[in-house]
Coordinates of C-alpha atoms in Angstrom, one line a residue:
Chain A
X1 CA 4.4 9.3 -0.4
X2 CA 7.4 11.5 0.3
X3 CA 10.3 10.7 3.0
X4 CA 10.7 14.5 3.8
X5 CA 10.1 15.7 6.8
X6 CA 9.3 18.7 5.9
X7 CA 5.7 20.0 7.2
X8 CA 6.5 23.5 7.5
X9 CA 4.7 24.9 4.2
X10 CA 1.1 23.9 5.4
X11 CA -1.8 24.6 5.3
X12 CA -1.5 26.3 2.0
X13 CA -3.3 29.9 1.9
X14 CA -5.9 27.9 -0.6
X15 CA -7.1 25.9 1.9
X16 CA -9.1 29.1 3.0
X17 CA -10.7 29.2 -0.8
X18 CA -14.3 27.7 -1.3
X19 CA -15.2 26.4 -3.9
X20 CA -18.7 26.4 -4.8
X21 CA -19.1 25.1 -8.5
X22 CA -21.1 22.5 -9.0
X23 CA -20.1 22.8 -13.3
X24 CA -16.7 23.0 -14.6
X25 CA -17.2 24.6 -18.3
X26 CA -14.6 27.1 -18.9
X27 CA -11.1 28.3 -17.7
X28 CA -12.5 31.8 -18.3
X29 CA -14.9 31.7 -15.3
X30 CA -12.6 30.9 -13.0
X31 CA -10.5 33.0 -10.7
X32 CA -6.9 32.8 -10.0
X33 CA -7.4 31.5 -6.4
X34 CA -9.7 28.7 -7.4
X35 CA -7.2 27.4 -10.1
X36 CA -4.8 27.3 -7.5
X37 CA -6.7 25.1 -5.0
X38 CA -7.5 23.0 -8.4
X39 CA -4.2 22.4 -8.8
X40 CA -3.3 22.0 -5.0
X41 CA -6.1 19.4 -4.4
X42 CA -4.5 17.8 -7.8
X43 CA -1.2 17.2 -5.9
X44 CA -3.0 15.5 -3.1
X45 CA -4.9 13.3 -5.7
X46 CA -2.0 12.6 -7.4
X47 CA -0.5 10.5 -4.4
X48 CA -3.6 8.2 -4.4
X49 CA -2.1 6.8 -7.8
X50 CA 1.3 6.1 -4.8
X51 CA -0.7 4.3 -2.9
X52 CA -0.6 0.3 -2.3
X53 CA -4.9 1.3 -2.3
X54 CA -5.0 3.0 -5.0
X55 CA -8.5 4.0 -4.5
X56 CA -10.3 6.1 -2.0
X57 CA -14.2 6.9 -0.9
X58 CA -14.5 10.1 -1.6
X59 CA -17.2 9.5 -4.0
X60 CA -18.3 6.2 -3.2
X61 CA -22.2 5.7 -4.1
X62 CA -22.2 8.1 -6.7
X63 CA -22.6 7.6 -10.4
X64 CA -20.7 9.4 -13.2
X65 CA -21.7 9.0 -17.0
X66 CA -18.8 10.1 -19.5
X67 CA -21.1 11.9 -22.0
X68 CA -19.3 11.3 -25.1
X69 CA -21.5 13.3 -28.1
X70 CA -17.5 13.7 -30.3
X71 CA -15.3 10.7 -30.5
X72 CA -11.9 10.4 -27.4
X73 CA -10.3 7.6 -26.0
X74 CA -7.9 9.3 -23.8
X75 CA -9.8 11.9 -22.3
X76 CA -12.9 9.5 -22.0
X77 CA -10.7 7.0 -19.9
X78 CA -9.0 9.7 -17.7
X79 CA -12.3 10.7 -16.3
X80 CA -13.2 7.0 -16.1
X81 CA -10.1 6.2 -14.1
X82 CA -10.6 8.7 -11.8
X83 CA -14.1 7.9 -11.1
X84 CA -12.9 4.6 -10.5
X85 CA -9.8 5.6 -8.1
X86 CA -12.7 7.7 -6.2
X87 CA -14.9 5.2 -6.0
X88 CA -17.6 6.0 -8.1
X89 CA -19.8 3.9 -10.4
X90 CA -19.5 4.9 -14.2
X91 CA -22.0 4.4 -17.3
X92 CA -20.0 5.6 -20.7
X93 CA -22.3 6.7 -23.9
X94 CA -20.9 7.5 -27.1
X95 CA -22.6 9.2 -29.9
X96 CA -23.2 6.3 -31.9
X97 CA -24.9 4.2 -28.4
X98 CA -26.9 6.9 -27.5
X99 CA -30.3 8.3 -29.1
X100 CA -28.9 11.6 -30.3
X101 CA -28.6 9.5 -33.5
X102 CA -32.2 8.3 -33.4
X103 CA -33.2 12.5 -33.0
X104 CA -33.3 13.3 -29.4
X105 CA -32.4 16.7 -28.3
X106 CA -29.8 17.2 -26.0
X107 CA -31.9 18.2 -23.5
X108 CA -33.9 15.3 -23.6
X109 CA -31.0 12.6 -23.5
X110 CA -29.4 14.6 -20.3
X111 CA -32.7 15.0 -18.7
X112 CA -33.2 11.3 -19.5
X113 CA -30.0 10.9 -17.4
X114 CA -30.6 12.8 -15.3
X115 CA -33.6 10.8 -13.8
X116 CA -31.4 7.9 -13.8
X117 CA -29.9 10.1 -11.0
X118 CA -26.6 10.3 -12.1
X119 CA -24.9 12.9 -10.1
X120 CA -21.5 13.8 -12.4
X121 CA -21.9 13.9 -15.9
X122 CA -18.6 14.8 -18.1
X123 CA -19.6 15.8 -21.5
X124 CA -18.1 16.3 -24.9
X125 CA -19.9 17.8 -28.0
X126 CA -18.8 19.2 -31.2
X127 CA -21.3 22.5 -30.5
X128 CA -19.5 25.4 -28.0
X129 CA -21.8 25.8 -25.3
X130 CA -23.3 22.4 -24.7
X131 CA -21.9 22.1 -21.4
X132 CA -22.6 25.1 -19.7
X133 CA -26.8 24.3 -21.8
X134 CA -27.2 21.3 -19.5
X135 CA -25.4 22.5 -16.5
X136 CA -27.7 25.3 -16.6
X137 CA -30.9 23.2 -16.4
X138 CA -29.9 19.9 -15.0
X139 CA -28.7 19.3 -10.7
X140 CA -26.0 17.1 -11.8
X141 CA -22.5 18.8 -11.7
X142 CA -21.4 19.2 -15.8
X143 CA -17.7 18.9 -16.5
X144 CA -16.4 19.9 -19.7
X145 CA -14.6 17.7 -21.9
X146 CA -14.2 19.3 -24.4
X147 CA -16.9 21.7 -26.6
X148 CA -16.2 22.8 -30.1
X149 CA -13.2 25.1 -30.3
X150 CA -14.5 26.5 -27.0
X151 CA -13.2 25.0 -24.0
X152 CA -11.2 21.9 -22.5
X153 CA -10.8 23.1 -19.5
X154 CA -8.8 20.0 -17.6
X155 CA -6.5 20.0 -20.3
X156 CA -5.4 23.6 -19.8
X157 CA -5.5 22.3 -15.8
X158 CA -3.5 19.3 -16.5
X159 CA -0.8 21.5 -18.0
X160 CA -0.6 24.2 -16.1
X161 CA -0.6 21.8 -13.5
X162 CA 2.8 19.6 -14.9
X163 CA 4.4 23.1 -15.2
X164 CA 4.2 24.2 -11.7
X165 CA 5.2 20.7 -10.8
X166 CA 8.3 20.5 -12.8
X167 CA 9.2 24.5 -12.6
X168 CA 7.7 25.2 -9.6
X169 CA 5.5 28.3 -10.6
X170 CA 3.6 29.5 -13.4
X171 CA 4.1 33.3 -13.0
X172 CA 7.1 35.2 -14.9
X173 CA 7.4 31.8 -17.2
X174 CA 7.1 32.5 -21.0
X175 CA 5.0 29.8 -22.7
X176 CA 5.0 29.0 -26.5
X177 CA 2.1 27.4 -27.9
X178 CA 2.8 26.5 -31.1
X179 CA 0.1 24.8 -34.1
X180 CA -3.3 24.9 -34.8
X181 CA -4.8 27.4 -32.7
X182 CA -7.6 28.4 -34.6
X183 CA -9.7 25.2 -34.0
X184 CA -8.0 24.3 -31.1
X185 CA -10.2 24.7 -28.0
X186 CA -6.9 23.4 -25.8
X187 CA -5.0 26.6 -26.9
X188 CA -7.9 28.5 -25.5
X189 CA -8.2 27.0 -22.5
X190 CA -4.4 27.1 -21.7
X191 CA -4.2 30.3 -22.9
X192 CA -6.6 31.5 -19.9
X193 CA -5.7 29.3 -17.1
X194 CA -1.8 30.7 -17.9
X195 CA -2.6 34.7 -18.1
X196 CA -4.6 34.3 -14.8
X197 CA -1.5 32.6 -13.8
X198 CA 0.7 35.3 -14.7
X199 CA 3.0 33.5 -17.7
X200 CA 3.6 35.4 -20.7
X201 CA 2.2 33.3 -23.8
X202 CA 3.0 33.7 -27.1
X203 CA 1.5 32.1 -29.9
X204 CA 3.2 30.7 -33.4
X205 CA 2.0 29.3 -36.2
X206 CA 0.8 30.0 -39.8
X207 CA -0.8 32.9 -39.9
X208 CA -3.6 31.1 -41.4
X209 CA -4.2 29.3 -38.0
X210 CA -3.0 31.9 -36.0
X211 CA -4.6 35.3 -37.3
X212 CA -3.1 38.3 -34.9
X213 CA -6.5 38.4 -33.8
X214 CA -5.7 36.2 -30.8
X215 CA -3.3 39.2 -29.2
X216 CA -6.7 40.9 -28.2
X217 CA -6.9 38.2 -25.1
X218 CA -3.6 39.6 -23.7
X219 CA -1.3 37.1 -26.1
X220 CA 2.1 37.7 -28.9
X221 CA 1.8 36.6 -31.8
X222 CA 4.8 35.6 -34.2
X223 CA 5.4 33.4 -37.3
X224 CA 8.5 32.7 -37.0
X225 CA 9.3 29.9 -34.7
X226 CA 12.9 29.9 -34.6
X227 CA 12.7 33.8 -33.3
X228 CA 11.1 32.7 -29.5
X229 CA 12.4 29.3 -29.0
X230 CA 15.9 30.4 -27.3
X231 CA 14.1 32.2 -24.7
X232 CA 11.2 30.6 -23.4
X233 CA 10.3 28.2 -20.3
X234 CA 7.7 25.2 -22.2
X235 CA 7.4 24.4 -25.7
X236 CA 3.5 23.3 -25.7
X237 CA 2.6 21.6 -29.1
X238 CA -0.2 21.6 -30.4
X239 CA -1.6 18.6 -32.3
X240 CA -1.9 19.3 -36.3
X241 CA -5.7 17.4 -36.9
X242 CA -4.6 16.4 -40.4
X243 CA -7.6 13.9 -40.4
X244 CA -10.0 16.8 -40.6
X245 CA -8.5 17.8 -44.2
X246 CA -7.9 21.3 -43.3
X247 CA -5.7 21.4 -46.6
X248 CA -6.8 25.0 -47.3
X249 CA -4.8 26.4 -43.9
X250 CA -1.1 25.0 -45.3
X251 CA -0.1 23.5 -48.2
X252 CA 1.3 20.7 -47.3
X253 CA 2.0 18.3 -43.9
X254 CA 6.1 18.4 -44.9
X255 CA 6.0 22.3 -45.5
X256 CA 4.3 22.4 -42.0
X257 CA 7.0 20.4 -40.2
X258 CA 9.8 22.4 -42.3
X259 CA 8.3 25.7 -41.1
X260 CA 7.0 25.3 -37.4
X261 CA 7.7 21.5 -36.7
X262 CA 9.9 20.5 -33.1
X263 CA 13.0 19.0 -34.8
X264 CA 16.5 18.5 -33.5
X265 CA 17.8 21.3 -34.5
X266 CA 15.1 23.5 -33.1
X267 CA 15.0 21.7 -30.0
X268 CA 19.0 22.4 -29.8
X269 CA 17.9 26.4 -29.6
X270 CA 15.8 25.7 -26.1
X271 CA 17.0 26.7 -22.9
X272 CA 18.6 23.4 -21.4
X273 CA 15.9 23.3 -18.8
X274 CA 13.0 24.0 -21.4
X275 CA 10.1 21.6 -21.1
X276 CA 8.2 20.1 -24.2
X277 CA 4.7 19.3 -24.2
X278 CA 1.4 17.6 -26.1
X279 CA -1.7 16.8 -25.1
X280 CA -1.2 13.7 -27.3
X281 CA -1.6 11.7 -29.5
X282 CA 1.8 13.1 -31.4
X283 CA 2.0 12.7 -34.8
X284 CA 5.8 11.6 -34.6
X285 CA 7.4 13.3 -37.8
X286 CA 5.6 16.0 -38.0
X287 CA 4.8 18.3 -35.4
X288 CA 7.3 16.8 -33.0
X289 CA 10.5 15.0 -34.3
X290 CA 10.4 11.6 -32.5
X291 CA 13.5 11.6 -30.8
X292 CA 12.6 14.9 -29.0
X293 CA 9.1 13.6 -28.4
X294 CA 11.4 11.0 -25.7
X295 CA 14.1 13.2 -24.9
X296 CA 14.3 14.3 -21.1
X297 CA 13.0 17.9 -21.9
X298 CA 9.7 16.3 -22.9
X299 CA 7.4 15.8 -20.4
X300 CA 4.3 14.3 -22.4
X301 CA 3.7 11.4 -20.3
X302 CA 3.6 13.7 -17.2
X303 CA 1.2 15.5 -18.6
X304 CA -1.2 11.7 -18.7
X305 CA 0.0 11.0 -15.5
X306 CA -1.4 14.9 -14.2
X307 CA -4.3 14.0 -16.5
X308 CA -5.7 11.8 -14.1
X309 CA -5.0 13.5 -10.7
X310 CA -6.4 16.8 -12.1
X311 CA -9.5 15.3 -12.9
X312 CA -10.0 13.2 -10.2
X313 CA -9.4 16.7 -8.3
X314 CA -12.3 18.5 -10.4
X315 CA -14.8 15.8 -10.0
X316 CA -14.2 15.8 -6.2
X317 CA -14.6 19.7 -6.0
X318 CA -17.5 19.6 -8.3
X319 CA -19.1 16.8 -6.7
X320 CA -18.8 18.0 -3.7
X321 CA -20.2 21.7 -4.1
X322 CA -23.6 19.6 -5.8
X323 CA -23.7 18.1 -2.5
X324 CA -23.6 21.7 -0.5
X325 CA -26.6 22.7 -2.6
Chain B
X1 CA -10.8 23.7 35.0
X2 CA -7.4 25.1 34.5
X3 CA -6.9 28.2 35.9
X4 CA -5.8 30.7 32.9
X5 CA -2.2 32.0 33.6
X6 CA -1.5 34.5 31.3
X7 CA -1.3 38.3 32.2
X8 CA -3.5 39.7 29.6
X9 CA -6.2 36.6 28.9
X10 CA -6.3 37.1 24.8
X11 CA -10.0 37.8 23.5
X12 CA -12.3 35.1 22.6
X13 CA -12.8 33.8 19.6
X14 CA -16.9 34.0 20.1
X15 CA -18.6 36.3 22.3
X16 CA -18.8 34.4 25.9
X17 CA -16.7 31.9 25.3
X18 CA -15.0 30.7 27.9
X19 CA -11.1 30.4 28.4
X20 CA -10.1 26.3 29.2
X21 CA -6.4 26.8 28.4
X22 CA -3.9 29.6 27.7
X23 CA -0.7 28.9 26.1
X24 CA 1.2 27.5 29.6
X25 CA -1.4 24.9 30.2
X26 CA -1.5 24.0 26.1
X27 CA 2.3 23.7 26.1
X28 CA 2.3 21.8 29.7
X29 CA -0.5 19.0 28.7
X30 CA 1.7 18.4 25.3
X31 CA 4.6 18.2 27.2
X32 CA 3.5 15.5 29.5
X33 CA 2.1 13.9 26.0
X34 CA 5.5 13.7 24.9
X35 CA 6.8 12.5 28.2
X36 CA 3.7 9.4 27.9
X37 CA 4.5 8.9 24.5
X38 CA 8.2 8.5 24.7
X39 CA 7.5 5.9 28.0
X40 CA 5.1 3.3 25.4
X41 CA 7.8 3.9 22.4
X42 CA 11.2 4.0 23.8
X43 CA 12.6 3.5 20.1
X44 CA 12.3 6.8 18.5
X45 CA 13.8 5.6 15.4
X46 CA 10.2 2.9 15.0
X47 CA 8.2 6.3 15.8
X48 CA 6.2 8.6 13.3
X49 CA 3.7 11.2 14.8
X50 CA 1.2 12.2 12.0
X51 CA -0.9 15.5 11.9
X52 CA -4.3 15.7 10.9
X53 CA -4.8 19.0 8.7
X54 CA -5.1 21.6 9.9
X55 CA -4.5 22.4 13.6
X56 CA -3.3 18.5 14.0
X57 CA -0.3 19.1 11.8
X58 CA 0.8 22.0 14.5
X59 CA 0.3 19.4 17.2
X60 CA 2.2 16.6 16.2
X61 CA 5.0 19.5 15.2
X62 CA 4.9 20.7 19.2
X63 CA 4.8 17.2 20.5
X64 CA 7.7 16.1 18.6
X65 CA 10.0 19.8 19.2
X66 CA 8.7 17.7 22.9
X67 CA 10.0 15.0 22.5
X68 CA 13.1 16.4 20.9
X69 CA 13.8 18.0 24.2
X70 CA 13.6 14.8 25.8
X71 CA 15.4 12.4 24.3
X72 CA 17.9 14.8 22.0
X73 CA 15.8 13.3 19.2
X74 CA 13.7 14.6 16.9
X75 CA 11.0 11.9 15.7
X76 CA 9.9 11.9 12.1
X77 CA 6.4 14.1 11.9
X78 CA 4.3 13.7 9.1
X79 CA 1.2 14.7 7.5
X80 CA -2.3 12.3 7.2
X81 CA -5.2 13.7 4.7
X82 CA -8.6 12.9 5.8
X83 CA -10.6 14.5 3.4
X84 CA -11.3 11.9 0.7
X85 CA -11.8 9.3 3.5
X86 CA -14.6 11.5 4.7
X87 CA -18.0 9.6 4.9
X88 CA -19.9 12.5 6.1
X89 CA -19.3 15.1 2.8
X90 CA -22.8 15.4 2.3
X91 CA -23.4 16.7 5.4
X92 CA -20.7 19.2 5.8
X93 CA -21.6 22.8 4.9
X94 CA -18.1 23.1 3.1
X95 CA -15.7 20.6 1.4
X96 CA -12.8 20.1 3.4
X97 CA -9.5 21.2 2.0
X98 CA -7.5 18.0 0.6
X99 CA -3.6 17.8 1.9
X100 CA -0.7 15.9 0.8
X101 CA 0.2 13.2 3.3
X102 CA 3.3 12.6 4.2
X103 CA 3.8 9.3 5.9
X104 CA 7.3 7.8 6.1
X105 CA 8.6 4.8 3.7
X106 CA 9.1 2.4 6.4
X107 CA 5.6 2.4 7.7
X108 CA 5.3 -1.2 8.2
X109 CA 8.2 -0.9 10.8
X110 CA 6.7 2.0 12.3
X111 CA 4.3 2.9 15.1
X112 CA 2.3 6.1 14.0
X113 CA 0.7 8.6 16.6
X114 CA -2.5 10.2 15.1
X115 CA -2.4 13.6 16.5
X116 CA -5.2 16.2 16.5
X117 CA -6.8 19.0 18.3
X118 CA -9.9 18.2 19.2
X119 CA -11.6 14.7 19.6
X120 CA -15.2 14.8 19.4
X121 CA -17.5 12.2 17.3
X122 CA -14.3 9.9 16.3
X123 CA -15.0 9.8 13.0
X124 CA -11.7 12.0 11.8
X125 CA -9.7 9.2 13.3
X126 CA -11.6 6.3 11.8
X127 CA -10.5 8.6 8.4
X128 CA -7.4 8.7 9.2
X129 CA -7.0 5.3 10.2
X130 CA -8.6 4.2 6.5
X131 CA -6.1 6.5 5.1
X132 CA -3.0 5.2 6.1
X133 CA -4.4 1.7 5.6
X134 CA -4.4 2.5 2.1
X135 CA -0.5 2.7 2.2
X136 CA 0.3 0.2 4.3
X137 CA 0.5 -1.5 7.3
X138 CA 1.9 0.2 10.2
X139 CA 2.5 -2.1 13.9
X140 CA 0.7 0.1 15.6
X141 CA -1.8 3.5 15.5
X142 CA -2.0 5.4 18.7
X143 CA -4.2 8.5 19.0
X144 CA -3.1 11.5 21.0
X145 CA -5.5 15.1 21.1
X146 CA -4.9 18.0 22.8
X147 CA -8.6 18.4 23.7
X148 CA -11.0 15.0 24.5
X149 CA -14.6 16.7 24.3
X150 CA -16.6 13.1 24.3
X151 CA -19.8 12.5 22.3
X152 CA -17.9 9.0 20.6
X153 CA -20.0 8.3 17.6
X154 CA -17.4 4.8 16.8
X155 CA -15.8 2.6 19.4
X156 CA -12.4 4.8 19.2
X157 CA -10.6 5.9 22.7
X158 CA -7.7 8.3 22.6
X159 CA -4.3 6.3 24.0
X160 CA -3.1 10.3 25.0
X161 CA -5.1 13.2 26.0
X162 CA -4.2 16.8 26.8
X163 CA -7.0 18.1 28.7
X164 CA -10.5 16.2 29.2
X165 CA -13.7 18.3 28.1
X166 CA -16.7 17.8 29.1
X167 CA -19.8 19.4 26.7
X168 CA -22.8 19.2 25.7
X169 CA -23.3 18.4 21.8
X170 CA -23.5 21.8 20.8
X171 CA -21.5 23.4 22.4
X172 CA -18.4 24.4 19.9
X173 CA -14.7 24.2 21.4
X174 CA -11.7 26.5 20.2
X175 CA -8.8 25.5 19.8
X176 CA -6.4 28.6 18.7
X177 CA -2.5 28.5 17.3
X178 CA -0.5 31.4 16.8
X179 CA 1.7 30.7 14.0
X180 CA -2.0 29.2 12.1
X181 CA -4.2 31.8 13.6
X182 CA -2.4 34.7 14.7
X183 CA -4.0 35.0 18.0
X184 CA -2.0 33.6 20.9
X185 CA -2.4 30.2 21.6
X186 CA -5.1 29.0 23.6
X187 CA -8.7 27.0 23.8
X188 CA -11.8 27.9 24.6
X189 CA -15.5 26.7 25.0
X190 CA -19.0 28.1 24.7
X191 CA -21.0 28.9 27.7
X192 CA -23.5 26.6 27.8

């Protein structure tokens, strides 16, 4: 709810965009004009969280299942909150509850789902190209949630989203994102939705998980944190996934933090208005220092916040293109 | 049927239509809204007008530039989403565009004007009314439209109306804005 009386910028020129996907699977697919009116409908979502209601009927009567093949808590509970804030009913399976583990094919379990008539499902599997294998043969609207080191395509939304909210645009910024991008299906993702935006990104890391490779999608590439950090708009980190052992890519957790790891000092070398981001959960110590993960600059909690209103903005728009079919 | 005033009638927005009001007769029937509303709500200060996106934002801006005119003050506007209160999405041919409302802090203190363009099955205003529900509880919601065509699908009555329409269900009604749709203001109706 805002007190200013300002009404003059509306309607925004998205208003005039359809939007006619019933899947969300990849940042790639999508054009500039319908991430905007992604991110637009986001900021109306985002005041539902405002309200004294919080909760409205735009999807009231229909069921979502959070389709949960790889292990998340946060991602898995963002979609489930706003299911819930849209009024939707919501059935969660994990790999573990569901038969994939007694040997049935993907194809079965969603088409078993599918005549349960569940009309959203939001899937996340270890294989790239899951979701866009079920959204290709099932009614449902598909949301990604993540696929291998594909796609995550309402993280990439969720940040680009925080940006324009705390900078107020996305073109002419300079983005860093920093870590793992190898495996990292986030670093993909943002790295679409902010070319189509029009930022320049550039890419740091070992070169072990950051092979120059990457400057074929449009990208820098550089080794050397301390050379970019004085002159660019957001720091986004990425998480290093130490629990998957991936010993051979750097020596050592302390080299790593030594080398490319957010401390105080660094953080002094960013533009006073500079914003830090995770997609969380930080591993306080070593690629962020914790101080800097609470400092004013960082704006990791936003990024939850946005989390939600982003995805309740996706299911909405996908939801409701099933429904035009 | 008001007589169209203008000296070159602008071209219709289907072929046939017919012209029901130019820009004059708009700008006269929101005028006398303003006057109506202003005589039920003599405390400005208490009063919110609220635009439904996106032609009713441009209304409730006019009535209040009204109003302003009036009584030397200008009453807070705001802005009232209906698309995620929408209980007919499954049988629209395309998903309505979600706004940002803007209601004022003090709504419970406040008597809010709905205003829209056109009033047809009621339903947009029942939307609107769950909408601002969900924030709070004004004193009172008034409805004022620049157009009344009928066809009331919920018990819901404007309290101010710029020009009464009769039609038949089909027929569509116009309702054009210059600074939305760069066509000179007016409204217009199929033939039947």
């Amino acid at each position: 709810m805002s007190t200013k009386p300002k009404t003059q910028e509306s309607p925004k020129p998205s208003a005039t965009t359809a939007w006619t996907r019933k899947d969300l699977i990849a940042i790639r697919d999508l054009s500039k004009e319908e991430l905007t009116l992604v991110l637009d409908t986001a900021a109306a979502f985002k005041q539902v969280g405002t309200r004294e209601i919080k909760k409205v009927p735009a999807l009231r009567g229909k069921t979502l299942v959070n389709f949960f093949v790889e292990p998340s808590t946060r991602t898995r509970t963002s979609f489930e909150l706003a299911a819930f804030r849209l009024s939707a009913d919501v059935v969660n399976i994990s790999a573990s509850t569901s038969s994939l583990s007694k040997g049935e094919t993907l194809k079965d379990t969603a088409r078993n789902l599918q005549a349960l008539h569940a009309d959203i499902i939001v899937l996340r599997h270890s294989s790239a190209g899951a979701p866009l294998f079920l959204g290709q043969r099932l009614t449902a609207s598909v949301i990604n949630a993540g696929d291998g080191a594909h796609e995550h395509p309402t993280q990439a939304l969720l940040d680009v989203f925080t940006i324009r909210e705390r900078l107020g645009r996305i073109a002419g910024l300079h983005v860093a994102i920093i870590g793992d991008i190898l495996f990292s299906r986030v670093a993909r993702s943002d790295i679409a939705a902010l070319l189509k935006l029009g930022a320049r990104v550039t890419l740091v890391g070992p070169s072990t998980l950051v092979p120059r490779e990457f400057e074929k999608m449009g990208v820098s590439v550089t080794h050397d944190i301390d050379s970019i950090l004085g002159e660019v708009d957001v720091v986004n980190l990425l998480r290093i996934q130490h629990e998957r052992q991936r010993k051979e890519y750097f020596p050592s957790l302390g080299e790593y933090t030594a080398l490319f790891g957010l401390t105080k000092e660094r953080a002094a070398m960013l533009k006073p208005d500079a914003l830090i981001m995770h997609p969380g959960p930080i591993n306080r110590g070593v690629e962020i220092d914790s101080e800097i993960a609470d400092s004013v600059q960082s704006v990791i909690l936003d990024q939850v916040t946005n989390g939600l209103a982003v995805r309740m903005a996706v299911l909405y728009l996908c939801a409701g293109a099933a429904i035009a079919r | 049927m008001t007589k169209p005033e203008s000296p070159q009638p602008p071209t219709p927005p289907a072929p046939g239509a017919v012209l029901i009001l130019d820009s004059q007769a708009i700008d006269r029937a929101l005028r006398r809204i303003a006057h109506e509303i202003v005589e039920r709500n003599p405390d400005l200060s208490r009063l919110s007008i609220v635009g439904v996106p996106s032609r009713g934002i441009e209304v409730a801006q006019r009535i209040a530039f009204h109003i302003q005119a009036i009584e030397h003050t200008m009453p807070h506007v705001g802005i009232i989403d209906v698309a995620m209160h929408r209980d007919d999405l499954r049988i629209r041919p395309r998903l309505p565009f979600v706004a940002v409302t803007e209601l004022p802090q003090d709504i419970e203190e406040r008597t809010l004007v709905i205003a829209d363009d056109v009033l047809f099955s009621g339903r947009t205003c029942r939307a609107a009314m769950d909408s601002i529900a969900s924030f709070g509880r004004p004193r009172r919601i008034q409805l004022a439209v620049l157009v009344d065509r009928g066809h009331r699908e919920l018990p819901i009555s404007p309290d101010y109306v710029g020009k009464n329409l009769p039609t038949s269900p089909t027929q569509r009604v116009y309702v054009r804005f210059q600074s939305i749709d760069q066509v000179p203001d007016s409204v217009w109706m199929d033939k039947e």
